[in-house]
Coordinates of C-alpha atoms and ligand atoms in Angstrom, one line a residue:
X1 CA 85.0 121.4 21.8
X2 CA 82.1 119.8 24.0
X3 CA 79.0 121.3 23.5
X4 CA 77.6 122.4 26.6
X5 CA 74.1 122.1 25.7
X6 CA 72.0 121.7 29.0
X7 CA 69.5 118.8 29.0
X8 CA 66.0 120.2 28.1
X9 CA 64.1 118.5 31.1
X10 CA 66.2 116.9 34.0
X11 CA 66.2 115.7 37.4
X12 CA 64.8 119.4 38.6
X13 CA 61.8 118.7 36.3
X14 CA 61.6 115.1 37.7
X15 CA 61.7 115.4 41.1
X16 CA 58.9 118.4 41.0
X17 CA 56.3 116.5 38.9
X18 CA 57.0 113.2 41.6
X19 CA 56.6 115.7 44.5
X20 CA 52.2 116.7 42.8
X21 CA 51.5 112.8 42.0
X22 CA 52.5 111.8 45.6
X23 CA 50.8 114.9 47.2
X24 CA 47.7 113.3 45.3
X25 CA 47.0 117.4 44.8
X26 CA 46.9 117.6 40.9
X27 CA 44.9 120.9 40.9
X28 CA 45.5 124.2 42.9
X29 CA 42.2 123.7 44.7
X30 CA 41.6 120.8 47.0
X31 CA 42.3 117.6 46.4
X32 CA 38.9 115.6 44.8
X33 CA 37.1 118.2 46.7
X34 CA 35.9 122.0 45.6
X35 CA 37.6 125.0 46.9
X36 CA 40.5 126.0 48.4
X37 CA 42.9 123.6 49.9
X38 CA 43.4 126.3 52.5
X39 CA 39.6 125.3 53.7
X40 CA 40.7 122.5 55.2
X41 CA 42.9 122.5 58.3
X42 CA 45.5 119.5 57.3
X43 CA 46.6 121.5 54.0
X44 CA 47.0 125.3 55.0
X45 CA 50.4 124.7 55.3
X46 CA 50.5 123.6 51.5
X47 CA 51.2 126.0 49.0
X48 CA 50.0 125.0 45.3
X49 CA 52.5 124.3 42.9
X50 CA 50.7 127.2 40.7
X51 CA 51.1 129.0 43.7
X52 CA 54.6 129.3 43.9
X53 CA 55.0 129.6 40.0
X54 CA 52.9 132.9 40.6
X55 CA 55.4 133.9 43.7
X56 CA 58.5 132.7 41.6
X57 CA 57.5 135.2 38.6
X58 CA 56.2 137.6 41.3
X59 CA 59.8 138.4 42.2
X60 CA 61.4 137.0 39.1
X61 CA 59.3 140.5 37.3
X62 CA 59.4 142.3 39.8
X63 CA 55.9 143.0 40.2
X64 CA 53.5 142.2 42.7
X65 CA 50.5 140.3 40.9
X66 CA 50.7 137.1 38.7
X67 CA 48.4 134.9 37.8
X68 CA 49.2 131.3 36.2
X69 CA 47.6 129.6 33.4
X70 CA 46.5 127.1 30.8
X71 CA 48.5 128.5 27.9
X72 CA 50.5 131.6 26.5
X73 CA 46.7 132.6 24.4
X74 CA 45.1 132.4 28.0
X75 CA 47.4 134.4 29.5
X76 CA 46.6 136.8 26.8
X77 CA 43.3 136.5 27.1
X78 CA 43.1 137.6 30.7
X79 CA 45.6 140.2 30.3
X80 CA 43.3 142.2 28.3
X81 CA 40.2 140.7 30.2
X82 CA 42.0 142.6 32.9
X83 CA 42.2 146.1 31.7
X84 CA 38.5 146.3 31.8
X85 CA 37.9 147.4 28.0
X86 CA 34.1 147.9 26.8
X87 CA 32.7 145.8 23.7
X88 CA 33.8 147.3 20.4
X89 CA 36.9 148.8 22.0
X90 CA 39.9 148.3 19.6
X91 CA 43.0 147.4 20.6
X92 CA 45.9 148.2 18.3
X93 CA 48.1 145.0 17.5
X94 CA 51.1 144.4 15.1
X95 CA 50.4 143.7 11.4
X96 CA 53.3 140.7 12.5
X97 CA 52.6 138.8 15.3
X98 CA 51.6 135.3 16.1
X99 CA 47.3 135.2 15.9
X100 CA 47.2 134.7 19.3
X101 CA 47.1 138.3 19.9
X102 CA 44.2 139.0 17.9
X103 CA 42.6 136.6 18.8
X104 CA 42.9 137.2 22.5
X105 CA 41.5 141.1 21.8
X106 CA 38.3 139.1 19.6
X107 CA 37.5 136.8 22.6
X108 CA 37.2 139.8 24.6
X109 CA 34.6 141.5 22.7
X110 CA 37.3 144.0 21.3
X111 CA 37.9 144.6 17.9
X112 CA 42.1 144.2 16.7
X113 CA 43.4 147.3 14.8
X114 CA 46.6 145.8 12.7
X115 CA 49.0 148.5 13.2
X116 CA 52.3 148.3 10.5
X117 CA 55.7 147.5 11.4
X118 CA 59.1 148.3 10.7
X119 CA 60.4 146.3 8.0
X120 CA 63.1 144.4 9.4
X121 CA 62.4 144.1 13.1
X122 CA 58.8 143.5 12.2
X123 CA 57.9 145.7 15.9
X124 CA 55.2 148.3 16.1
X125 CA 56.7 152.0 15.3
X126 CA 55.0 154.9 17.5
X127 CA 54.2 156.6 13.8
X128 CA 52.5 153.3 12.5
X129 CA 50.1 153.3 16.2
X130 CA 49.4 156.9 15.2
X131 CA 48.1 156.0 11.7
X132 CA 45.9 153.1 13.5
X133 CA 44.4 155.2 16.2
X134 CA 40.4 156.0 16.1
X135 CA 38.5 157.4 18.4
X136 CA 37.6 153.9 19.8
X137 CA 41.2 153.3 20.6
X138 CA 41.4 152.0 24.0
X139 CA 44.7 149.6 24.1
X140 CA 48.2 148.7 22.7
X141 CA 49.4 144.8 22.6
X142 CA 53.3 145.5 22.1
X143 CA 54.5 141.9 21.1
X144 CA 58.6 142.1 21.8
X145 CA 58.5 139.9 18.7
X146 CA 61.7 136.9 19.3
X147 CA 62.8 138.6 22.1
X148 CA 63.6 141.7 20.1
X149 CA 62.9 144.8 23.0
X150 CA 59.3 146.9 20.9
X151 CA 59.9 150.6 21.5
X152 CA 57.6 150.4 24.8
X153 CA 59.1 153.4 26.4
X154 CA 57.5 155.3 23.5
X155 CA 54.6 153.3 22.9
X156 CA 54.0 153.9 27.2
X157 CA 54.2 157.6 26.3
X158 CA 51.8 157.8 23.6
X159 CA 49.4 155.9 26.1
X160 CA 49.5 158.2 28.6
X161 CA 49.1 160.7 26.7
X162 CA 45.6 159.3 25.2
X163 CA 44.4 157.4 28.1
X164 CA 45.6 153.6 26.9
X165 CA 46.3 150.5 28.2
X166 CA 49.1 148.4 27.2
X167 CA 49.5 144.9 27.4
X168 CA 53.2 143.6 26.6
X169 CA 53.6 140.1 25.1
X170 CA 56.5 138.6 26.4
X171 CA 55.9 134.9 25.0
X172 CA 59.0 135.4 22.7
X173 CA 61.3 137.6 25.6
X174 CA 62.1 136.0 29.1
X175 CA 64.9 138.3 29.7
X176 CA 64.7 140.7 28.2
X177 CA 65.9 144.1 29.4
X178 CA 65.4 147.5 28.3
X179 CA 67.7 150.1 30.3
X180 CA 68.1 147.4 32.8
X181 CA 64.4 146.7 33.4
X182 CA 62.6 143.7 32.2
X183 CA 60.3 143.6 29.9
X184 CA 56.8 143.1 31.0
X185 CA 57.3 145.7 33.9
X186 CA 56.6 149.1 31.6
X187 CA 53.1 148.3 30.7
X188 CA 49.6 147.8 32.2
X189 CA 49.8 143.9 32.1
X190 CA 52.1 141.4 30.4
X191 CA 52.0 137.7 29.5
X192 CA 54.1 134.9 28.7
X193 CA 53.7 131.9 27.2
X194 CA 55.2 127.9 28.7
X195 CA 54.4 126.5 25.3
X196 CA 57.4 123.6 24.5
X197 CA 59.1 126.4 21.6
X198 CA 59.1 128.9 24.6
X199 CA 62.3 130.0 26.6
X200 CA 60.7 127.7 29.5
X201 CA 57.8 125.3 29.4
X202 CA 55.6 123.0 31.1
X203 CA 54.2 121.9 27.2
X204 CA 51.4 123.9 27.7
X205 CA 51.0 126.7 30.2
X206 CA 51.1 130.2 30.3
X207 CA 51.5 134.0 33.1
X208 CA 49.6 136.7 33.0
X209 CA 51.4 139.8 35.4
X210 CA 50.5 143.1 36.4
X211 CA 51.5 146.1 39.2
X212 CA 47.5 146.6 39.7
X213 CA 45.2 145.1 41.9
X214 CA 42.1 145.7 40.0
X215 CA 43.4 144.5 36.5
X216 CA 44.9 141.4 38.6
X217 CA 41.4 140.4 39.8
X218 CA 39.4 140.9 37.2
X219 CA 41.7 138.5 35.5
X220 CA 41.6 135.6 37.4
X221 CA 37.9 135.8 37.5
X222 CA 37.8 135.7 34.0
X223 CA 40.5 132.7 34.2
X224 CA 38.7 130.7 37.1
X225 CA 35.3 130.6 35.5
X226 CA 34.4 134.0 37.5
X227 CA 35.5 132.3 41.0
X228 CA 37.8 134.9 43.3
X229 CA 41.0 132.9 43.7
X230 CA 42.6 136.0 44.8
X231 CA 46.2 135.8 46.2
X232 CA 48.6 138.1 47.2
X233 CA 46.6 139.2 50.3
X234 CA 43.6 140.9 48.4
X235 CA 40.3 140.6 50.1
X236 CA 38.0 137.4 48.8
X237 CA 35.0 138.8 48.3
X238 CA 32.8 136.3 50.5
X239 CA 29.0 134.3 49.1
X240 CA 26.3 136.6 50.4
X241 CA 24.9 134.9 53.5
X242 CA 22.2 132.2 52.7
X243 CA 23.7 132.4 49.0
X244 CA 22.9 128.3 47.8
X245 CA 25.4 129.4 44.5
X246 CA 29.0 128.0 44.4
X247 CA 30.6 131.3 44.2
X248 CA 30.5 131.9 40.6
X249 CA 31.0 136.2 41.4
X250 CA 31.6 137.2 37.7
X251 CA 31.5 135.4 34.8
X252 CA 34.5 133.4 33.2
X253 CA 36.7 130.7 31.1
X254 CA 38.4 127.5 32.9
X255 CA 41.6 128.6 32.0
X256 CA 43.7 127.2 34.9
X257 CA 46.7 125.9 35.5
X258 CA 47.1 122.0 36.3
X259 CA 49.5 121.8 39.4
X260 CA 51.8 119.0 37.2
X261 CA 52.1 122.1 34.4
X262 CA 53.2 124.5 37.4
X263 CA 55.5 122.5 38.9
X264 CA 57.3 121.8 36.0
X265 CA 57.2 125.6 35.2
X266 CA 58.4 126.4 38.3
X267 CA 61.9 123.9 37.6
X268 CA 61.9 125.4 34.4
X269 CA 62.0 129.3 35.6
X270 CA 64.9 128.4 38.3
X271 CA 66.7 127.2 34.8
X272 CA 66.1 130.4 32.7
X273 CA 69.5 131.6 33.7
X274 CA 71.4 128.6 32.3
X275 CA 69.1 128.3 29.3
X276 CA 69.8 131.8 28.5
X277 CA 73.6 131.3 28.9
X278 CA 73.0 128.7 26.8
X279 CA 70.9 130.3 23.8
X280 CA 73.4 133.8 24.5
X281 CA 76.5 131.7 23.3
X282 CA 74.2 130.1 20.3
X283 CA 73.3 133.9 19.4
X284 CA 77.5 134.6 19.3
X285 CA 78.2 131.2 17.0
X286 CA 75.3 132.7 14.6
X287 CA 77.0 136.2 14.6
X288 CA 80.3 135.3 14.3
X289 CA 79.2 133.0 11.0
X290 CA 77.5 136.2 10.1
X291 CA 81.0 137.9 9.8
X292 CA 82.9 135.1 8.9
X293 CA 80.8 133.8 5.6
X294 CA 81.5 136.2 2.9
X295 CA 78.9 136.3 0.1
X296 CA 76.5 135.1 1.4
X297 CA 73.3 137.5 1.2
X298 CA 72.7 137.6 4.8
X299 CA 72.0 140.8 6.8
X300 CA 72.8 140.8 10.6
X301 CA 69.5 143.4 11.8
X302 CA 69.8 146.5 13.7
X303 CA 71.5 146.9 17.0
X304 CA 69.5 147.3 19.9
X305 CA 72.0 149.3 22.3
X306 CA 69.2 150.5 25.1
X307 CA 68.4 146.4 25.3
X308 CA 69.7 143.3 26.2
X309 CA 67.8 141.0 23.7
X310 CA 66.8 137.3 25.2
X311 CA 66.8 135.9 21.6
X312 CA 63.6 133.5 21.2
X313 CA 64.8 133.2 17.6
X314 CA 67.4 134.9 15.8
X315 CA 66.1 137.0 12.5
X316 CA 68.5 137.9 10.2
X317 CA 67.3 140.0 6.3
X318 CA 67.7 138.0 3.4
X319 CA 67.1 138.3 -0.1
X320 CA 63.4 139.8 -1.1
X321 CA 61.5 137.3 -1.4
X322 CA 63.4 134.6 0.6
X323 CA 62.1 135.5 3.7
X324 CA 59.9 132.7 5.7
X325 CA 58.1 134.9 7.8
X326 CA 54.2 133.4 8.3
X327 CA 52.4 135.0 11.0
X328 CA 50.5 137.9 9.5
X329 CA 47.4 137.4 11.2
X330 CA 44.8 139.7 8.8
X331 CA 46.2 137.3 5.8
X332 CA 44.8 134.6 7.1
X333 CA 41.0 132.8 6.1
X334 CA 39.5 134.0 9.6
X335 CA 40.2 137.8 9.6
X336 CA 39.8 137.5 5.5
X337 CA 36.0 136.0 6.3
X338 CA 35.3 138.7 9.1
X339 CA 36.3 141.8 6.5
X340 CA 33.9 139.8 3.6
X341 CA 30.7 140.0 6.8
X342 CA 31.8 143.3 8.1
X343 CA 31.9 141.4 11.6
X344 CA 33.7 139.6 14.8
X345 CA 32.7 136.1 15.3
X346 CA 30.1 137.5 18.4
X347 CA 28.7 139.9 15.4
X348 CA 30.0 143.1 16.7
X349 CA 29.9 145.2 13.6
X350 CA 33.7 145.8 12.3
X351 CA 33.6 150.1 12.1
X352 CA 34.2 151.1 8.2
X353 CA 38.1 152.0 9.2
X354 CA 38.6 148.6 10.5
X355 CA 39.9 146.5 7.2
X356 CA 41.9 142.8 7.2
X357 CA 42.5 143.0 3.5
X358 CA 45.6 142.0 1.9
X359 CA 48.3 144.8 1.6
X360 CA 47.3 147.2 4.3
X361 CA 50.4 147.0 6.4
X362 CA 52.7 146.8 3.4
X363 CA 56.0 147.0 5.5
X364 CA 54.1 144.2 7.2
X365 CA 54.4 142.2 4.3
X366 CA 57.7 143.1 3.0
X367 CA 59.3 142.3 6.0
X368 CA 58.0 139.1 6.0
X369 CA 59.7 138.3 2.4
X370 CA 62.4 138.9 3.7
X371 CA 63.4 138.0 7.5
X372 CA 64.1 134.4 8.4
X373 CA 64.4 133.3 11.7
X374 CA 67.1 131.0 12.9
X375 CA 66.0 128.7 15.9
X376 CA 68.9 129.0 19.3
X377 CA 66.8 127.1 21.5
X378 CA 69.4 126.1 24.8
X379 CA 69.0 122.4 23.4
X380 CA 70.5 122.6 20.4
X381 CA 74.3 121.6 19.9
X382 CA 76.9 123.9 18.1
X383 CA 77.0 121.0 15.4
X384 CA 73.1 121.1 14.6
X385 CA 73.3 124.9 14.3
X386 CA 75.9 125.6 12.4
X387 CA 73.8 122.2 10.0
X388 CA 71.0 124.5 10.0
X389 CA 72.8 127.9 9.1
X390 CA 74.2 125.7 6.6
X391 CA 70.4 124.6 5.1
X392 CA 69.5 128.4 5.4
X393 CA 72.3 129.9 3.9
X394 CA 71.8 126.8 1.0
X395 CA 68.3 127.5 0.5
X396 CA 68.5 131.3 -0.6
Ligands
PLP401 C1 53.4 131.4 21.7 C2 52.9 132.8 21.6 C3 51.6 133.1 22.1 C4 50.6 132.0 22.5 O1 51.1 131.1 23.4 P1 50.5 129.6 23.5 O2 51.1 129.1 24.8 O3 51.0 128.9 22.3 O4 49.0 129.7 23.6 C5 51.2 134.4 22.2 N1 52.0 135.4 21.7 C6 53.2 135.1 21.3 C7 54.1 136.3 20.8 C8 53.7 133.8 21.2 O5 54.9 133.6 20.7

């Protein structure tokens, strides 16, 4: 049987990155110039690449604000930049989640709460956020871990019902639907990542979304070192007259978007369907070995029957133990060094509930000794995946 693995980057990709270099417009601004390349009469007819990357996800979500950027940990960034926490705020995170999420909170002044996770879908449970709230509680990341749908319908109910934001990390879940409905259209912002492991990528690159105006802006300012590129027909809030500044409104990161990055995201995203095809019959080869391999101490996980899961990776439970799960974030030498000074790297004091010592989340850690996660990115060929169910299924 051929394999009908589609090529990773192709003409699509090609012709898009020819079309910047010979518009000579590599960033969404204007040309060698500062600003907007809408100042200038002879490009007002020229959307930006990272323009239409931001409509294309616009209507790909579903929702009406999105904002592109530098990398998946950007996009995280402003999507809690947007919800306009206070220093010292926590935000609750899962015990199992790449650091990038933590991080994100920290570079906002914020102060990640590790909430525990269920042990074999390593996803936030609404009785682990109880345990983690304070009275400082002030936001939810909900990471849909390898494309695996968290429980946000609950984890939206519980914010509601204490005032909350939630931010939904959809790095690991382009596609994913819950009851029909994306993900990254239940909560208060969501972000994705274009890294080169991600479902679509531009190598580096991220998307930050939301369905409010407010959050929208205050997150491009932070991403556009505190400069208004507002879209989507929100007021630009205009330089006082006889103002001498550039336009510097707020204050902020460089996190933009190159337009070579964007227009190869944009190929990418008009793709997605065919990757996901592609990883979807990957996902059936892995289950049907599942069945098929008798003895083998391999545990399919849990159904999901309210979701249809875009698998980033495929985890299945092995032996204690044999798990290969790394991203704990509190285990690591930075959060370890923060518990020892009682401190974030800006020196906001960590409150006395607030611990990253080993063993807190245990079913954060005993998940983790027992999940691997089988790669079904679209490139790979029925041979080389059955090779490396093979090397798994060897190594336990
Ligand atoms: C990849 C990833 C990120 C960070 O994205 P980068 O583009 O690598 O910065 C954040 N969250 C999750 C869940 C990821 O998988």
């Amino acid at each position: 049987m051929a394999d009908p693995t589609p090529p990773a980057f192709g003409q699509i990709e090609e012709a898009a990155l020819a079309e910047v270099l010979t518009s000579g417009q590599l960033w969404r601004g204007n040309g060698a110039g500062w600003g907007s390349r809408h100042d200038s009469a002879a490009d007002a007819a020229a959307d930006s690449a990272a323009d239409r990357l931001e409509d294309a996800f616009t209507q790909w979500l579903g929702l009406p604000y999105a904002h592109a950027v530098n990398s998946g940990t950007s996009a995280n960034e402003a999507a809690i930049a947007g919800l306009g926490l206070e220093p010292g705020d926590e935000v609750i995170c899962p015990a199992a989640c790449p650091a990038f999420v933590p991080f994100a909170v920290l570079a906002a002044g914020c102060i990640p709460v590790f909430a525990d996770v269920h042990p074999e879908t390593l996803l936030l449970t609404p009785d682990s956020i109880e345990r983690a709230v304070s009275d400082r509680t002030r936001a939810v990341v909900a990471v849909h871990l390898w494309g695996l749908p968290a429980p946000i319908v609950e984890i939206m109910a519980m914010a509601r019902r204490y005032g909350w934001k939630v931010v939904e990390d959809c790095a690991q879940a382009f596609g994913t639907l819950i009851g029909g409905r994306p993900v990254g259209t239940f909560g208060d912002a969501c972000c994705f990542s274009l890294q080169q492991s991600k479902h679509i990528t531009s190598g580096e690159g991220g998307v930050f979304a939301t369905a409010d105006p407010n959050t929208y802006s205050r997150a491009v300012l932070y991403s556009s070192a505190g400069v208004p590129h507002f879209r989507f027909g929100l007021p630009i809030p205009r330089k006082p007259p006889g103002s001498i500044g550039r336009g510097h409104i707020g204050f902020g990161h460089n996190h933009r978007i190159g337009e070579m990055q964007a227009a190869v995201a944009l190929a990418q995203l008009s793709r997605l369907d065919e990757f996901n095809r592609r990883r979807a019959e990957l996902v059936a080869l892995i289950e049907l070995e599942l069945t098929r391999r008798q003895g083998v101490p391999v545990r399919k996980l849990q159904d999901f029957p309210e979701a249809s899961v875009s698998y980033w990776r495929y985890p299945v439970i092995v032996p204690a133990g044999r798990g290969s799960f790394q991203e704990i974030p509190y285990l690591e030498p930075a959060f370890q060094r923060m518990d020892v000074e009682r401190r974030t790297p800006f020196g906001l004091p960590l409150p006395k509930h607030v611990t990253y010592s080993p063993g807190s989340c245990p079913q954060a850690e005993r998940g983790a000794a027992q999940i691997r996660a089988l790669s079904v990115h679209h490139g790979l060929t029925d041979g080389e995946l059955l090779a490396s169910i093979d090397a798994t299924w060897a190594d336990l």
